[in-house]
PDB file of C-alpha atoms in Angstrom:
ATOM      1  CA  UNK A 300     136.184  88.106  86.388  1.00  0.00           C
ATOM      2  CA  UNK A 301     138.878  89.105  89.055  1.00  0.00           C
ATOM      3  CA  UNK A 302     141.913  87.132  89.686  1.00  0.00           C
ATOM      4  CA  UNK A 303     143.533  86.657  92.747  1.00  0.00           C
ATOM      5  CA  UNK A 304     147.005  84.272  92.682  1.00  0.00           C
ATOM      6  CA  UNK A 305     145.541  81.232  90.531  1.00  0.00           C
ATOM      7  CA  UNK A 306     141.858  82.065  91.857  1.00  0.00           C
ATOM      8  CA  UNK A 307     139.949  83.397  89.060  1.00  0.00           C
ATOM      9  CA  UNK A 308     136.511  85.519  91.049  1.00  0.00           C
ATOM     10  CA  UNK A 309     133.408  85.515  89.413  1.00  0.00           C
ATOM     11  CA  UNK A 310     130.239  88.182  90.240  1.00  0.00           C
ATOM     12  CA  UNK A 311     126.886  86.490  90.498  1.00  0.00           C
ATOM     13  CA  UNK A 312     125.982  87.928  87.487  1.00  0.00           C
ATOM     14  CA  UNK A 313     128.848  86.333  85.523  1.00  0.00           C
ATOM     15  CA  UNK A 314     128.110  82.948  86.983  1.00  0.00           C
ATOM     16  CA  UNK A 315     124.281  83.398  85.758  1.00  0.00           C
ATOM     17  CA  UNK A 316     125.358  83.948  82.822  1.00  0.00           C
ATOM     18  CA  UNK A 317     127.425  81.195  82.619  1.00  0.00           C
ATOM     19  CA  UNK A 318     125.725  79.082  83.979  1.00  0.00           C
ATOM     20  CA  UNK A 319     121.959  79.729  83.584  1.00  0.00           C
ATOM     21  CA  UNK A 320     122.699  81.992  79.921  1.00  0.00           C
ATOM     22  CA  UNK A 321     122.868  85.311  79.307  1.00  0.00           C
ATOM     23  CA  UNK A 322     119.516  88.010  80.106  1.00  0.00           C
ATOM     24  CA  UNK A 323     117.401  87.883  76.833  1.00  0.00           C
ATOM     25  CA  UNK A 324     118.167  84.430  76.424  1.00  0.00           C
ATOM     26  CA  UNK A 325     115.177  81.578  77.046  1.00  0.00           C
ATOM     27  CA  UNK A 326     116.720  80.274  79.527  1.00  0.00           C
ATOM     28  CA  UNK A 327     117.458  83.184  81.617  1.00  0.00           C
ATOM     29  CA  UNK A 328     114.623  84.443  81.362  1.00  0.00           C
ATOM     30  CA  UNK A 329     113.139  81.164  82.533  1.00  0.00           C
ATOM     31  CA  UNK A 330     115.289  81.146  85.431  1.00  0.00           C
ATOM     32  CA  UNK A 331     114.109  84.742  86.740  1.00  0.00           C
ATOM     33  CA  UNK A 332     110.719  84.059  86.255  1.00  0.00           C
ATOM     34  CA  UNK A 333     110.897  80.990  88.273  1.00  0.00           C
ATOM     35  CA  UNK A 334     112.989  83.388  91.286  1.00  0.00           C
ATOM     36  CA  UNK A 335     110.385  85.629  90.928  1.00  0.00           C
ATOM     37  CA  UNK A 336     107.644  82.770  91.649  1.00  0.00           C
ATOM     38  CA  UNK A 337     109.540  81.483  94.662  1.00  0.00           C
ATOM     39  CA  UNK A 338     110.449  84.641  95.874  1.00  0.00           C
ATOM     40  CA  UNK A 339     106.584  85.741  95.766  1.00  0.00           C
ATOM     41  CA  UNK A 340     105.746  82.587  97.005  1.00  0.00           C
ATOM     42  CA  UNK A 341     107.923  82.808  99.743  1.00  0.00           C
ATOM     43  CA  UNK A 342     106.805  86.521 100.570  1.00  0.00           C
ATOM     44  CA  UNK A 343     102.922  84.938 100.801  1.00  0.00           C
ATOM     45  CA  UNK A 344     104.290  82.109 103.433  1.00  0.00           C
ATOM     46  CA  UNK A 345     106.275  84.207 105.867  1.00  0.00           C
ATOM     47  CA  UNK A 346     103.486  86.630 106.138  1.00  0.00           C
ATOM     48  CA  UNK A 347     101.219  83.880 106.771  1.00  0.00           C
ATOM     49  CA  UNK A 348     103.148  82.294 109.254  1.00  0.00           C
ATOM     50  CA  UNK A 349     103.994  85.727 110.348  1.00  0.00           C
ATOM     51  CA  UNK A 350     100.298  86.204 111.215  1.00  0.00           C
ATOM     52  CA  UNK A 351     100.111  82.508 112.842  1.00  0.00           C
ATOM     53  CA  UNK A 352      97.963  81.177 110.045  1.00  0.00           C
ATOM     54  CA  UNK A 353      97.785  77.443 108.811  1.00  0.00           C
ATOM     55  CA  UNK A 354      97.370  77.232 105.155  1.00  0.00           C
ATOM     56  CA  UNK A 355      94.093  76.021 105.516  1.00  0.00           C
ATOM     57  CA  UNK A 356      93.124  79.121 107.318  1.00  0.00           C
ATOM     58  CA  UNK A 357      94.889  81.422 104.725  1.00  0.00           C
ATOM     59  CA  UNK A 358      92.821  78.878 102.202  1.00  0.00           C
ATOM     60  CA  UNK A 359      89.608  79.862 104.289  1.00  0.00           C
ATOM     61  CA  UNK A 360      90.026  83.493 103.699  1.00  0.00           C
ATOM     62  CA  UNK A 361      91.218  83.169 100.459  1.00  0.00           C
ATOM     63  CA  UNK A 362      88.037  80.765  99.030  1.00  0.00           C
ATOM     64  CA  UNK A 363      90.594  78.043  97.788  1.00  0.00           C
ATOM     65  CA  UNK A 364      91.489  74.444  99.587  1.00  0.00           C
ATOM     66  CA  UNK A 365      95.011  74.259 101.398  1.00  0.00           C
ATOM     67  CA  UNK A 366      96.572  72.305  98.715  1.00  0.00           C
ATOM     68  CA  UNK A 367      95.931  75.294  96.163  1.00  0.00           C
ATOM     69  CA  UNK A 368      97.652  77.528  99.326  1.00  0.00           C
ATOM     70  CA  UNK A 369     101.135  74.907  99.521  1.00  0.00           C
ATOM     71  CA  UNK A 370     101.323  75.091  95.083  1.00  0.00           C
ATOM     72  CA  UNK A 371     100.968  78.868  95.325  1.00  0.00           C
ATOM     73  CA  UNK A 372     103.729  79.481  98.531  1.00  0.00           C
ATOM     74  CA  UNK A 373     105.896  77.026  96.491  1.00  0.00           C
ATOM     75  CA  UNK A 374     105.434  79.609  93.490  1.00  0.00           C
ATOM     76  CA  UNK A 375     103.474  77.692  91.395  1.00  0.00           C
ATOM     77  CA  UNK A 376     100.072  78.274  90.442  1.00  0.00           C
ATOM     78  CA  UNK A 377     100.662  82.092  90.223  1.00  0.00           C
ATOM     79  CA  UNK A 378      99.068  84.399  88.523  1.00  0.00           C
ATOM     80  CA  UNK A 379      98.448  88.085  89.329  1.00  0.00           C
ATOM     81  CA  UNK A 380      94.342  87.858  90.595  1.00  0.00           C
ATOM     82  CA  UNK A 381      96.302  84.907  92.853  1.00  0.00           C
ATOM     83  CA  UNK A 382      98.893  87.080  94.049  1.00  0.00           C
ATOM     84  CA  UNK A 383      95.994  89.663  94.663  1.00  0.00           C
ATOM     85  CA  UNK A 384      94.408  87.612  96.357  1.00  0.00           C
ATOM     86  CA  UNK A 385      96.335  86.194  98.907  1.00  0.00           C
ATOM     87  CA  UNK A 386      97.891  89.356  99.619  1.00  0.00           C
ATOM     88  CA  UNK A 387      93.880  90.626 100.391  1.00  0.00           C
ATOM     89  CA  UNK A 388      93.166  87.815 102.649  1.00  0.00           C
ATOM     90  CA  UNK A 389      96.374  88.433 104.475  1.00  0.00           C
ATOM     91  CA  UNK A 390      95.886  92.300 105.386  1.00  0.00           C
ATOM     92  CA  UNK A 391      98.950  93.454 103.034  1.00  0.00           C
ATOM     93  CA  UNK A 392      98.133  96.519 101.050  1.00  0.00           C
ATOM     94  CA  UNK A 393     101.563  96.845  99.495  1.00  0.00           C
ATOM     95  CA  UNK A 394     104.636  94.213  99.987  1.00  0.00           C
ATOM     96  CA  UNK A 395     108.293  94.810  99.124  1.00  0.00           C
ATOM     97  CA  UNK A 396     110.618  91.846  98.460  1.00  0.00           C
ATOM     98  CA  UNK A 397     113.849  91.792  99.851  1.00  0.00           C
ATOM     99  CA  UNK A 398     114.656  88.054 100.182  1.00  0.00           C
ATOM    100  CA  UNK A 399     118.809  88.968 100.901  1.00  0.00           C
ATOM    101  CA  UNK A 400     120.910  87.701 102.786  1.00  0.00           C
ATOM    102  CA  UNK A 401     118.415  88.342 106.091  1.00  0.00           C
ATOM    103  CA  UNK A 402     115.398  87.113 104.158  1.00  0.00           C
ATOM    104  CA  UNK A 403     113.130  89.877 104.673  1.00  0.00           C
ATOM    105  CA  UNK A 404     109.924  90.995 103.574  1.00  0.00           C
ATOM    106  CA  UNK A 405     108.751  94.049 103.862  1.00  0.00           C
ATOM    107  CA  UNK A 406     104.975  94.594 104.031  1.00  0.00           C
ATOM    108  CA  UNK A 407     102.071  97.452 104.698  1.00  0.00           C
TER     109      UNK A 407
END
């Protein structure tokens, strides 16, 4: 915590931990392994839409229906053979996240 006047600062981290609980915890554990789901999720979507595919299509490639598409770019329904998966259909052969402040993905 930094002060500044009566302002007291507080890092991200801090406020997780506040907040959400401190790493180790259940619940902050919980909390990054939901932020991981989104933000794989949310790598699988812009690359689709990157490519100019409707989830159905993505579904198409994939072998699943278009609902099973929206649960897994929401970040549920995620497992790794998933992940794989989608990742397959879509061209990617390796994918970086870097959701930041641009909300960028990096992908090969």
């Amino acid at each position: 915590m930094e002060t500044i006047g009566t302002m007291e600062l507080y890092s991200h981290d801090e406020m997780l931990d506040q907040v959400v609980g401190r790493p180790g915890t259940h619940a902050r554990e919980r909390y990054e392994r939901k932020m991981d789901e989104f933000l794989i999720g949310e790598a699988i979507k812009r690359t689709r839409e990157a490519q100019h595919l409707t989830q159905e299509q993505l579904g198409e490639r994939m072998g699943v229906k278009r609902a099973q598409v929206s649960r897994i770019e929401s970040g549920r329904s995620l497992t790794y053979s998933t992940i794989v998966r989608a990742f397959k259909a879509l061209g990617v052969r390796t994918a970086s996240l870097d959701l930041g402040a641009a909300g960028k993905v990096a992908l090969w």
